[in-house]
Amino acid sequence: MRDKIVLAYSGGLDTSIIIPWLHEHYDADVIAYVGDVGQGDDLEAVADKAYATGASKVIVEDLRDEFVTDFVFPAVRAGAVYEHKYLLGTSLARPVIAKHQVHAALREG
């Protein structure tokens, strides 16, 4: 049985080119994990791109409620902004995506 890698996948250039690289260097099945945190992307198109670049499976999960409740609201209450004007949306999203990526990896073996 081949090894499996669960990759946090955004559909951008970096995560798209890493899928064939992982195949080539690790001979592993790459499962693209897409966390919907309300970023507004066409998630069907993101999944299609993951398959087109070589993903063996794509997992898309809706993380919006948990992201807002457990990460955004506490950050807003704490006044967490960068340079007094930028909200930390992208950096706040990473922990909730990573948490569910690990859960997906455990489910996938």
PDB file of N, CA, C and O in Angstrom, residues 23-96:
ATOM      1  N   HIS A  23       4.234  13.467  -5.500  1.00  0.00           N
ATOM      2  CA  HIS A  23       4.147  12.179  -6.202  1.00  0.00           C
ATOM      3  C   HIS A  23       5.536  11.722  -6.645  1.00  0.00           C
ATOM      4  O   HIS A  23       5.926  10.574  -6.421  1.00  0.00           O
ATOM      5  N   GLU A  24       6.249  12.634  -7.268  1.00  0.00           N
ATOM      6  CA  GLU A  24       7.561  12.307  -7.841  1.00  0.00           C
ATOM      7  C   GLU A  24       8.584  11.943  -6.768  1.00  0.00           C
ATOM      8  O   GLU A  24       9.354  10.991  -6.926  1.00  0.00           O
ATOM      9  N   HIS A  25       8.602  12.680  -5.672  1.00  0.00           N
ATOM     10  CA  HIS A  25       9.642  12.484  -4.662  1.00  0.00           C
ATOM     11  C   HIS A  25       9.297  11.470  -3.571  1.00  0.00           C
ATOM     12  O   HIS A  25      10.195  10.935  -2.930  1.00  0.00           O
ATOM     13  N   TYR A  26       8.010  11.222  -3.356  1.00  0.00           N
ATOM     14  CA  TYR A  26       7.608  10.314  -2.283  1.00  0.00           C
ATOM     15  C   TYR A  26       6.765   9.142  -2.751  1.00  0.00           C
ATOM     16  O   TYR A  26       6.429   8.279  -1.947  1.00  0.00           O
ATOM     17  N   ASP A  27       6.400   9.140  -4.022  1.00  0.00           N
ATOM     18  CA  ASP A  27       5.556   8.077  -4.572  1.00  0.00           C
ATOM     19  C   ASP A  27       4.366   7.802  -3.651  1.00  0.00           C
ATOM     20  O   ASP A  27       4.061   6.660  -3.308  1.00  0.00           O
ATOM     21  N   ALA A  28       3.715   8.869  -3.244  1.00  0.00           N
ATOM     22  CA  ALA A  28       2.595   8.773  -2.302  1.00  0.00           C
ATOM     23  C   ALA A  28       1.321   9.293  -2.951  1.00  0.00           C
ATOM     24  O   ALA A  28       1.360  10.115  -3.872  1.00  0.00           O
ATOM     25  N   ASP A  29       0.191   8.789  -2.472  1.00  0.00           N
ATOM     26  CA  ASP A  29      -1.089   9.363  -2.860  1.00  0.00           C
ATOM     27  C   ASP A  29      -1.241  10.678  -2.118  1.00  0.00           C
ATOM     28  O   ASP A  29      -1.007  10.745  -0.905  1.00  0.00           O
ATOM     29  N   VAL A  30      -1.630  11.710  -2.833  1.00  0.00           N
ATOM     30  CA  VAL A  30      -1.806  13.022  -2.213  1.00  0.00           C
ATOM     31  C   VAL A  30      -3.302  13.314  -2.129  1.00  0.00           C
ATOM     32  O   VAL A  30      -4.007  13.303  -3.136  1.00  0.00           O
ATOM     33  N   ILE A  31      -3.744  13.546  -0.912  1.00  0.00           N
ATOM     34  CA  ILE A  31      -5.134  13.907  -0.649  1.00  0.00           C
ATOM     35  C   ILE A  31      -5.150  15.406  -0.372  1.00  0.00           C
ATOM     36  O   ILE A  31      -4.481  15.877   0.549  1.00  0.00           O
ATOM     37  N   ALA A  32      -5.887  16.131  -1.194  1.00  0.00           N
ATOM     38  CA  ALA A  32      -5.970  17.584  -1.026  1.00  0.00           C
ATOM     39  C   ALA A  32      -7.057  17.897  -0.002  1.00  0.00           C
ATOM     40  O   ALA A  32      -8.205  17.489  -0.162  1.00  0.00           O
ATOM     41  N   TYR A  33      -6.688  18.611   1.044  1.00  0.00           N
ATOM     42  CA  TYR A  33      -7.644  19.005   2.073  1.00  0.00           C
ATOM     43  C   TYR A  33      -7.953  20.489   1.907  1.00  0.00           C
ATOM     44  O   TYR A  33      -7.060  21.332   1.974  1.00  0.00           O
ATOM     45  N   VAL A  34      -9.219  20.798   1.698  1.00  0.00           N
ATOM     46  CA  VAL A  34      -9.663  22.173   1.499  1.00  0.00           C
ATOM     47  C   VAL A  34     -10.600  22.543   2.640  1.00  0.00           C
ATOM     48  O   VAL A  34     -11.646  21.908   2.816  1.00  0.00           O
ATOM     49  N   GLY A  35     -10.216  23.526   3.415  1.00  0.00           N
ATOM     50  CA  GLY A  35     -11.062  24.012   4.500  1.00  0.00           C
ATOM     51  C   GLY A  35     -11.773  25.279   4.061  1.00  0.00           C
ATOM     52  O   GLY A  35     -11.130  26.262   3.687  1.00  0.00           O
ATOM     53  N   ASP A  36     -13.094  25.243   4.085  1.00  0.00           N
ATOM     54  CA  ASP A  36     -13.891  26.432   3.746  1.00  0.00           C
ATOM     55  C   ASP A  36     -14.043  27.277   5.003  1.00  0.00           C
ATOM     56  O   ASP A  36     -14.775  26.912   5.914  1.00  0.00           O
ATOM     57  N   VAL A  37     -13.329  28.398   5.031  1.00  0.00           N
ATOM     58  CA  VAL A  37     -13.423  29.322   6.155  1.00  0.00           C
ATOM     59  C   VAL A  37     -14.107  30.615   5.723  1.00  0.00           C
ATOM     60  O   VAL A  37     -13.973  31.641   6.370  1.00  0.00           O
ATOM     61  N   GLY A  38     -14.833  30.533   4.617  1.00  0.00           N
ATOM     62  CA  GLY A  38     -15.551  31.696   4.118  1.00  0.00           C
ATOM     63  C   GLY A  38     -14.742  32.561   3.180  1.00  0.00           C
ATOM     64  O   GLY A  38     -15.062  33.728   2.962  1.00  0.00           O
ATOM     65  N   GLN A  39     -13.706  31.987   2.570  1.00  0.00           N
ATOM     66  CA  GLN A  39     -12.831  32.761   1.702  1.00  0.00           C
ATOM     67  C   GLN A  39     -13.468  33.136   0.373  1.00  0.00           C
ATOM     68  O   GLN A  39     -12.932  33.933  -0.378  1.00  0.00           O
ATOM     69  N   GLY A  40     -14.621  32.557   0.056  1.00  0.00           N
ATOM     70  CA  GLY A  40     -15.338  32.952  -1.148  1.00  0.00           C
ATOM     71  C   GLY A  40     -14.862  32.302  -2.430  1.00  0.00           C
ATOM     72  O   GLY A  40     -15.312  32.678  -3.510  1.00  0.00           O
ATOM     73  N   ASP A  41     -13.965  31.338  -2.343  1.00  0.00           N
ATOM     74  CA  ASP A  41     -13.496  30.637  -3.542  1.00  0.00           C
ATOM     75  C   ASP A  41     -14.578  29.706  -4.069  1.00  0.00           C
ATOM     76  O   ASP A  41     -15.418  29.217  -3.309  1.00  0.00           O
ATOM     77  N   ASP A  42     -14.523  29.436  -5.359  1.00  0.00           N
ATOM     78  CA  ASP A  42     -15.382  28.416  -5.959  1.00  0.00           C
ATOM     79  C   ASP A  42     -14.763  27.072  -5.591  1.00  0.00           C
ATOM     80  O   ASP A  42     -13.805  26.621  -6.226  1.00  0.00           O
ATOM     81  N   LEU A  43     -15.274  26.446  -4.555  1.00  0.00           N
ATOM     82  CA  LEU A  43     -14.637  25.238  -4.018  1.00  0.00           C
ATOM     83  C   LEU A  43     -14.729  24.058  -4.974  1.00  0.00           C
ATOM     84  O   LEU A  43     -13.864  23.180  -4.953  1.00  0.00           O
ATOM     85  N   GLU A  44     -15.736  24.034  -5.830  1.00  0.00           N
ATOM     86  CA  GLU A  44     -15.795  22.980  -6.847  1.00  0.00           C
ATOM     87  C   GLU A  44     -14.649  23.148  -7.842  1.00  0.00           C
ATOM     88  O   GLU A  44     -14.000  22.175  -8.217  1.00  0.00           O
ATOM     89  N   ALA A  45     -14.360  24.376  -8.230  1.00  0.00           N
ATOM     90  CA  ALA A  45     -13.237  24.641  -9.134  1.00  0.00           C
ATOM     91  C   ALA A  45     -11.905  24.317  -8.455  1.00  0.00           C
ATOM     92  O   ALA A  45     -10.986  23.790  -9.091  1.00  0.00           O
ATOM     93  N   VAL A  46     -11.792  24.621  -7.163  1.00  0.00           N
ATOM     94  CA  VAL A  46     -10.571  24.302  -6.410  1.00  0.00           C
ATOM     95  C   VAL A  46     -10.376  22.787  -6.383  1.00  0.00           C
ATOM     96  O   VAL A  46      -9.268  22.292  -6.620  1.00  0.00           O
ATOM     97  N   ALA A  47     -11.441  22.038  -6.119  1.00  0.00           N
ATOM     98  CA  ALA A  47     -11.352  20.570  -6.108  1.00  0.00           C
ATOM     99  C   ALA A  47     -10.985  20.036  -7.478  1.00  0.00           C
ATOM    100  O   ALA A  47     -10.136  19.138  -7.594  1.00  0.00           O
ATOM    101  N   ASP A  48     -11.587  20.583  -8.524  1.00  0.00           N
ATOM    102  CA  ASP A  48     -11.263  20.151  -9.888  1.00  0.00           C
ATOM    103  C   ASP A  48      -9.784  20.386 -10.201  1.00  0.00           C
ATOM    104  O   ASP A  48      -9.123  19.547 -10.813  1.00  0.00           O
ATOM    105  N   LYS A  49      -9.257  21.520  -9.752  1.00  0.00           N
ATOM    106  CA  LYS A  49      -7.842  21.830  -9.986  1.00  0.00           C
ATOM    107  C   LYS A  49      -6.944  20.853  -9.234  1.00  0.00           C
ATOM    108  O   LYS A  49      -5.908  20.430  -9.747  1.00  0.00           O
ATOM    109  N   ALA A  50      -7.341  20.489  -8.016  1.00  0.00           N
ATOM    110  CA  ALA A  50      -6.548  19.526  -7.246  1.00  0.00           C
ATOM    111  C   ALA A  50      -6.480  18.188  -7.976  1.00  0.00           C
ATOM    112  O   ALA A  50      -5.405  17.588  -8.092  1.00  0.00           O
ATOM    113  N   TYR A  51      -7.615  17.736  -8.477  1.00  0.00           N
ATOM    114  CA  TYR A  51      -7.618  16.481  -9.242  1.00  0.00           C
ATOM    115  C   TYR A  51      -6.780  16.617 -10.515  1.00  0.00           C
ATOM    116  O   TYR A  51      -6.020  15.712 -10.864  1.00  0.00           O
ATOM    117  N   ALA A  52      -6.894  17.756 -11.174  1.00  0.00           N
ATOM    118  CA  ALA A  52      -6.151  17.972 -12.425  1.00  0.00           C
ATOM    119  C   ALA A  52      -4.643  17.979 -12.206  1.00  0.00           C
ATOM    120  O   ALA A  52      -3.888  17.627 -13.116  1.00  0.00           O
ATOM    121  N   THR A  53      -4.215  18.361 -11.014  1.00  0.00           N
ATOM    122  CA  THR A  53      -2.772  18.385 -10.741  1.00  0.00           C
ATOM    123  C   THR A  53      -2.281  17.089 -10.103  1.00  0.00           C
ATOM    124  O   THR A  53      -1.108  16.978  -9.771  1.00  0.00           O
ATOM    125  N   GLY A  54      -3.198  16.121  -9.924  1.00  0.00           N
ATOM    126  CA  GLY A  54      -2.760  14.801  -9.491  1.00  0.00           C
ATOM    127  C   GLY A  54      -3.238  14.305  -8.148  1.00  0.00           C
ATOM    128  O   GLY A  54      -2.810  13.238  -7.703  1.00  0.00           O
ATOM    129  N   ALA A  55      -4.100  15.042  -7.469  1.00  0.00           N
ATOM    130  CA  ALA A  55      -4.603  14.563  -6.179  1.00  0.00           C
ATOM    131  C   ALA A  55      -5.412  13.285  -6.380  1.00  0.00           C
ATOM    132  O   ALA A  55      -6.183  13.168  -7.341  1.00  0.00           O
ATOM    133  N   SER A  56      -5.229  12.332  -5.490  1.00  0.00           N
ATOM    134  CA  SER A  56      -5.988  11.083  -5.582  1.00  0.00           C
ATOM    135  C   SER A  56      -7.370  11.238  -4.961  1.00  0.00           C
ATOM    136  O   SER A  56      -8.286  10.475  -5.288  1.00  0.00           O
ATOM    137  N   LYS A  57      -7.522  12.217  -4.089  1.00  0.00           N
ATOM    138  CA  LYS A  57      -8.792  12.467  -3.417  1.00  0.00           C
ATOM    139  C   LYS A  57      -8.794  13.925  -2.969  1.00  0.00           C
ATOM    140  O   LYS A  57      -7.734  14.497  -2.703  1.00  0.00           O
ATOM    141  N   VAL A  58      -9.973  14.501  -2.888  1.00  0.00           N
ATOM    142  CA  VAL A  58     -10.110  15.864  -2.372  1.00  0.00           C
ATOM    143  C   VAL A  58     -11.163  15.842  -1.270  1.00  0.00           C
ATOM    144  O   VAL A  58     -12.245  15.287  -1.447  1.00  0.00           O
ATOM    145  N   ILE A  59     -10.815  16.411  -0.140  1.00  0.00           N
ATOM    146  CA  ILE A  59     -11.747  16.541   0.982  1.00  0.00           C
ATOM    147  C   ILE A  59     -12.015  18.026   1.166  1.00  0.00           C
ATOM    148  O   ILE A  59     -11.090  18.813   1.360  1.00  0.00           O
ATOM    149  N   VAL A  60     -13.293  18.405   1.088  1.00  0.00           N
ATOM    150  CA  VAL A  60     -13.697  19.786   1.322  1.00  0.00           C
ATOM    151  C   VAL A  60     -14.600  19.791   2.547  1.00  0.00           C
ATOM    152  O   VAL A  60     -15.584  19.060   2.587  1.00  0.00           O
ATOM    153  N   GLU A  61     -14.225  20.591   3.546  1.00  0.00           N
ATOM    154  CA  GLU A  61     -15.027  20.662   4.760  1.00  0.00           C
ATOM    155  C   GLU A  61     -15.384  22.104   5.078  1.00  0.00           C
ATOM    156  O   GLU A  61     -14.560  23.009   4.922  1.00  0.00           O
ATOM    157  N   ASP A  62     -16.601  22.303   5.541  1.00  0.00           N
ATOM    158  CA  ASP A  62     -17.097  23.616   5.929  1.00  0.00           C
ATOM    159  C   ASP A  62     -16.670  23.894   7.368  1.00  0.00           C
ATOM    160  O   ASP A  62     -17.177  23.276   8.302  1.00  0.00           O
ATOM    161  N   LEU A  63     -15.741  24.807   7.538  1.00  0.00           N
ATOM    162  CA  LEU A  63     -15.210  25.149   8.851  1.00  0.00           C
ATOM    163  C   LEU A  63     -15.638  26.542   9.294  1.00  0.00           C
ATOM    164  O   LEU A  63     -15.140  27.057  10.299  1.00  0.00           O
ATOM    165  N   ARG A  64     -16.567  27.143   8.562  1.00  0.00           N
ATOM    166  CA  ARG A  64     -16.916  28.546   8.800  1.00  0.00           C
ATOM    167  C   ARG A  64     -17.421  28.817  10.209  1.00  0.00           C
ATOM    168  O   ARG A  64     -16.976  29.774  10.837  1.00  0.00           O
ATOM    169  N   ASP A  65     -18.346  28.001  10.708  1.00  0.00           N
ATOM    170  CA  ASP A  65     -18.892  28.263  12.043  1.00  0.00           C
ATOM    171  C   ASP A  65     -17.813  28.197  13.124  1.00  0.00           C
ATOM    172  O   ASP A  65     -17.703  29.084  13.968  1.00  0.00           O
ATOM    173  N   GLU A  66     -17.009  27.131  13.078  1.00  0.00           N
ATOM    174  CA  GLU A  66     -15.949  26.989  14.076  1.00  0.00           C
ATOM    175  C   GLU A  66     -14.918  28.115  13.945  1.00  0.00           C
ATOM    176  O   GLU A  66     -14.447  28.656  14.955  1.00  0.00           O
ATOM    177  N   PHE A  67     -14.581  28.465  12.720  1.00  0.00           N
ATOM    178  CA  PHE A  67     -13.607  29.534  12.492  1.00  0.00           C
ATOM    179  C   PHE A  67     -14.085  30.847  13.110  1.00  0.00           C
ATOM    180  O   PHE A  67     -13.349  31.498  13.858  1.00  0.00           O
ATOM    181  N   VAL A  68     -15.324  31.212  12.845  1.00  0.00           N
ATOM    182  CA  VAL A  68     -15.843  32.479  13.357  1.00  0.00           C
ATOM    183  C   VAL A  68     -15.984  32.434  14.877  1.00  0.00           C
ATOM    184  O   VAL A  68     -15.530  33.337  15.580  1.00  0.00           O
ATOM    185  N   THR A  69     -16.598  31.364  15.372  1.00  0.00           N
ATOM    186  CA  THR A  69     -16.883  31.262  16.804  1.00  0.00           C
ATOM    187  C   THR A  69     -15.621  31.141  17.653  1.00  0.00           C
ATOM    188  O   THR A  69     -15.469  31.832  18.659  1.00  0.00           O
ATOM    189  N   ASP A  70     -14.712  30.262  17.234  1.00  0.00           N
ATOM    190  CA  ASP A  70     -13.556  29.945  18.077  1.00  0.00           C
ATOM    191  C   ASP A  70     -12.294  30.748  17.770  1.00  0.00           C
ATOM    192  O   ASP A  70     -11.348  30.738  18.563  1.00  0.00           O
ATOM    193  N   PHE A  71     -12.261  31.429  16.619  1.00  0.00           N
ATOM    194  CA  PHE A  71     -11.042  32.144  16.239  1.00  0.00           C
ATOM    195  C   PHE A  71     -11.284  33.625  15.957  1.00  0.00           C
ATOM    196  O   PHE A  71     -10.586  34.475  16.497  1.00  0.00           O
ATOM    197  N   VAL A  72     -12.256  33.933  15.101  1.00  0.00           N
ATOM    198  CA  VAL A  72     -12.475  35.334  14.731  1.00  0.00           C
ATOM    199  C   VAL A  72     -13.026  36.147  15.899  1.00  0.00           C
ATOM    200  O   VAL A  72     -12.477  37.210  16.220  1.00  0.00           O
ATOM    201  N   PHE A  73     -14.098  35.659  16.534  1.00  0.00           N
ATOM    202  CA  PHE A  73     -14.675  36.422  17.635  1.00  0.00           C
ATOM    203  C   PHE A  73     -13.662  36.677  18.748  1.00  0.00           C
ATOM    204  O   PHE A  73     -13.538  37.825  19.215  1.00  0.00           O
ATOM    205  N   PRO A  74     -12.922  35.663  19.209  1.00  0.00           N
ATOM    206  CA  PRO A  74     -11.917  35.952  20.241  1.00  0.00           C
ATOM    207  C   PRO A  74     -10.848  36.946  19.778  1.00  0.00           C
ATOM    208  O   PRO A  74     -10.398  37.786  20.567  1.00  0.00           O
ATOM    209  N   ALA A  75     -10.462  36.877  18.506  1.00  0.00           N
ATOM    210  CA  ALA A  75      -9.452  37.811  17.991  1.00  0.00           C
ATOM    211  C   ALA A  75      -9.992  39.237  17.961  1.00  0.00           C
ATOM    212  O   ALA A  75      -9.292  40.189  18.324  1.00  0.00           O
ATOM    213  N   VAL A  76     -11.244  39.387  17.570  1.00  0.00           N
ATOM    214  CA  VAL A  76     -11.857  40.715  17.554  1.00  0.00           C
ATOM    215  C   VAL A  76     -11.982  41.257  18.977  1.00  0.00           C
ATOM    216  O   VAL A  76     -11.651  42.423  19.240  1.00  0.00           O
ATOM    217  N   ARG A  77     -12.413  40.395  19.892  1.00  0.00           N
ATOM    218  CA  ARG A  77     -12.516  40.826  21.299  1.00  0.00           C
ATOM    219  C   ARG A  77     -11.152  41.246  21.842  1.00  0.00           C
ATOM    220  O   ARG A  77     -11.060  42.151  22.669  1.00  0.00           O
ATOM    221  N   ALA A  78     -10.106  40.589  21.395  1.00  0.00           N
ATOM    222  CA  ALA A  78      -8.761  40.905  21.879  1.00  0.00           C
ATOM    223  C   ALA A  78      -8.134  42.082  21.136  1.00  0.00           C
ATOM    224  O   ALA A  78      -7.054  42.543  21.498  1.00  0.00           O
ATOM    225  N   GLY A  79      -8.799  42.552  20.074  1.00  0.00           N
ATOM    226  CA  GLY A  79      -8.232  43.656  19.296  1.00  0.00           C
ATOM    227  C   GLY A  79      -7.039  43.235  18.469  1.00  0.00           C
ATOM    228  O   GLY A  79      -6.126  44.028  18.234  1.00  0.00           O
ATOM    229  N   ALA A  80      -7.034  41.990  18.016  1.00  0.00           N
ATOM    230  CA  ALA A  80      -5.887  41.449  17.276  1.00  0.00           C
ATOM    231  C   ALA A  80      -5.868  41.986  15.841  1.00  0.00           C
ATOM    232  O   ALA A  80      -6.583  41.513  14.970  1.00  0.00           O
ATOM    233  N   VAL A  81      -5.054  42.988  15.627  1.00  0.00           N
ATOM    234  CA  VAL A  81      -4.856  43.558  14.293  1.00  0.00           C
ATOM    235  C   VAL A  81      -3.360  43.764  14.082  1.00  0.00           C
ATOM    236  O   VAL A  81      -2.589  43.876  15.040  1.00  0.00           O
ATOM    237  N   TYR A  82      -2.982  43.836  12.839  1.00  0.00           N
ATOM    238  CA  TYR A  82      -1.584  44.039  12.472  1.00  0.00           C
ATOM    239  C   TYR A  82      -1.424  45.488  12.032  1.00  0.00           C
ATOM    240  O   TYR A  82      -2.192  45.979  11.201  1.00  0.00           O
ATOM    241  N   GLU A  83      -0.448  46.152  12.562  1.00  0.00           N
ATOM    242  CA  GLU A  83      -0.168  47.559  12.263  1.00  0.00           C
ATOM    243  C   GLU A  83      -1.401  48.440  12.452  1.00  0.00           C
ATOM    244  O   GLU A  83      -1.643  49.370  11.693  1.00  0.00           O
ATOM    245  N   HIS A  84      -2.210  48.099  13.418  1.00  0.00           N
ATOM    246  CA  HIS A  84      -3.388  48.871  13.816  1.00  0.00           C
ATOM    247  C   HIS A  84      -4.448  49.015  12.734  1.00  0.00           C
ATOM    248  O   HIS A  84      -5.319  49.874  12.833  1.00  0.00           O
ATOM    249  N   LYS A  85      -4.386  48.178  11.656  1.00  0.00           N
ATOM    250  CA  LYS A  85      -5.407  48.324  10.624  1.00  0.00           C
ATOM    251  C   LYS A  85      -5.766  47.041   9.884  1.00  0.00           C
ATOM    252  O   LYS A  85      -6.810  46.973   9.264  1.00  0.00           O
ATOM    253  N   TYR A  86      -4.924  46.014   9.928  1.00  0.00           N
ATOM    254  CA  TYR A  86      -5.193  44.801   9.161  1.00  0.00           C
ATOM    255  C   TYR A  86      -5.706  43.692  10.073  1.00  0.00           C
ATOM    256  O   TYR A  86      -5.050  43.332  11.049  1.00  0.00           O
ATOM    257  N   LEU A  87      -6.857  43.147   9.739  1.00  0.00           N
ATOM    258  CA  LEU A  87      -7.354  41.996  10.474  1.00  0.00           C
ATOM    259  C   LEU A  87      -6.510  40.773  10.093  1.00  0.00           C
ATOM    260  O   LEU A  87      -5.943  40.716   9.005  1.00  0.00           O
ATOM    261  N   LEU A  88      -6.461  39.815  10.958  1.00  0.00           N
ATOM    262  CA  LEU A  88      -5.564  38.675  10.778  1.00  0.00           C
ATOM    263  C   LEU A  88      -6.292  37.448  10.217  1.00  0.00           C
ATOM    264  O   LEU A  88      -6.079  36.334  10.660  1.00  0.00           O
ATOM    265  N   GLY A  89      -7.141  37.627   9.223  1.00  0.00           N
ATOM    266  CA  GLY A  89      -7.961  36.541   8.698  1.00  0.00           C
ATOM    267  C   GLY A  89      -7.186  35.320   8.251  1.00  0.00           C
ATOM    268  O   GLY A  89      -7.469  34.198   8.661  1.00  0.00           O
ATOM    269  N   THR A  90      -6.194  35.516   7.401  1.00  0.00           N
ATOM    270  CA  THR A  90      -5.444  34.381   6.876  1.00  0.00           C
ATOM    271  C   THR A  90      -4.693  33.655   7.979  1.00  0.00           C
ATOM    272  O   THR A  90      -4.743  32.426   8.075  1.00  0.00           O
ATOM    273  N   SER A  91      -4.015  34.385   8.827  1.00  0.00           N
ATOM    274  CA  SER A  91      -3.257  33.731   9.890  1.00  0.00           C
ATOM    275  C   SER A  91      -4.175  33.087  10.924  1.00  0.00           C
ATOM    276  O   SER A  91      -3.833  32.064  11.502  1.00  0.00           O
ATOM    277  N   LEU A  92      -5.346  33.652  11.144  1.00  0.00           N
ATOM    278  CA  LEU A  92      -6.296  33.042  12.073  1.00  0.00           C
ATOM    279  C   LEU A  92      -6.885  31.756  11.512  1.00  0.00           C
ATOM    280  O   LEU A  92      -7.256  30.859  12.258  1.00  0.00           O
ATOM    281  N   ALA A  93      -6.994  31.665  10.204  1.00  0.00           N
ATOM    282  CA  ALA A  93      -7.603  30.489   9.576  1.00  0.00           C
ATOM    283  C   ALA A  93      -6.686  29.269   9.625  1.00  0.00           C
ATOM    284  O   ALA A  93      -7.169  28.129   9.638  1.00  0.00           O
ATOM    285  N   ARG A  94      -5.405  29.473   9.660  1.00  0.00           N
ATOM    286  CA  ARG A  94      -4.471  28.339   9.579  1.00  0.00           C
ATOM    287  C   ARG A  94      -4.634  27.312  10.699  1.00  0.00           C
ATOM    288  O   ARG A  94      -4.616  26.119  10.433  1.00  0.00           O
ATOM    289  N   PRO A  95      -4.793  27.718  11.956  1.00  0.00           N
ATOM    290  CA  PRO A  95      -4.935  26.698  13.004  1.00  0.00           C
ATOM    291  C   PRO A  95      -6.186  25.832  12.857  1.00  0.00           C
ATOM    292  O   PRO A  95      -6.125  24.622  13.068  1.00  0.00           O
ATOM    293  N   VAL A  96      -7.313  26.419  12.492  1.00  0.00           N
ATOM    294  CA  VAL A  96      -8.531  25.609  12.350  1.00  0.00           C
ATOM    295  C   VAL A  96      -8.415  24.677  11.143  1.00  0.00           C
ATOM    296  O   VAL A  96      -8.851  23.525  11.195  1.00  0.00           O
TER     297      VAL A  96
END
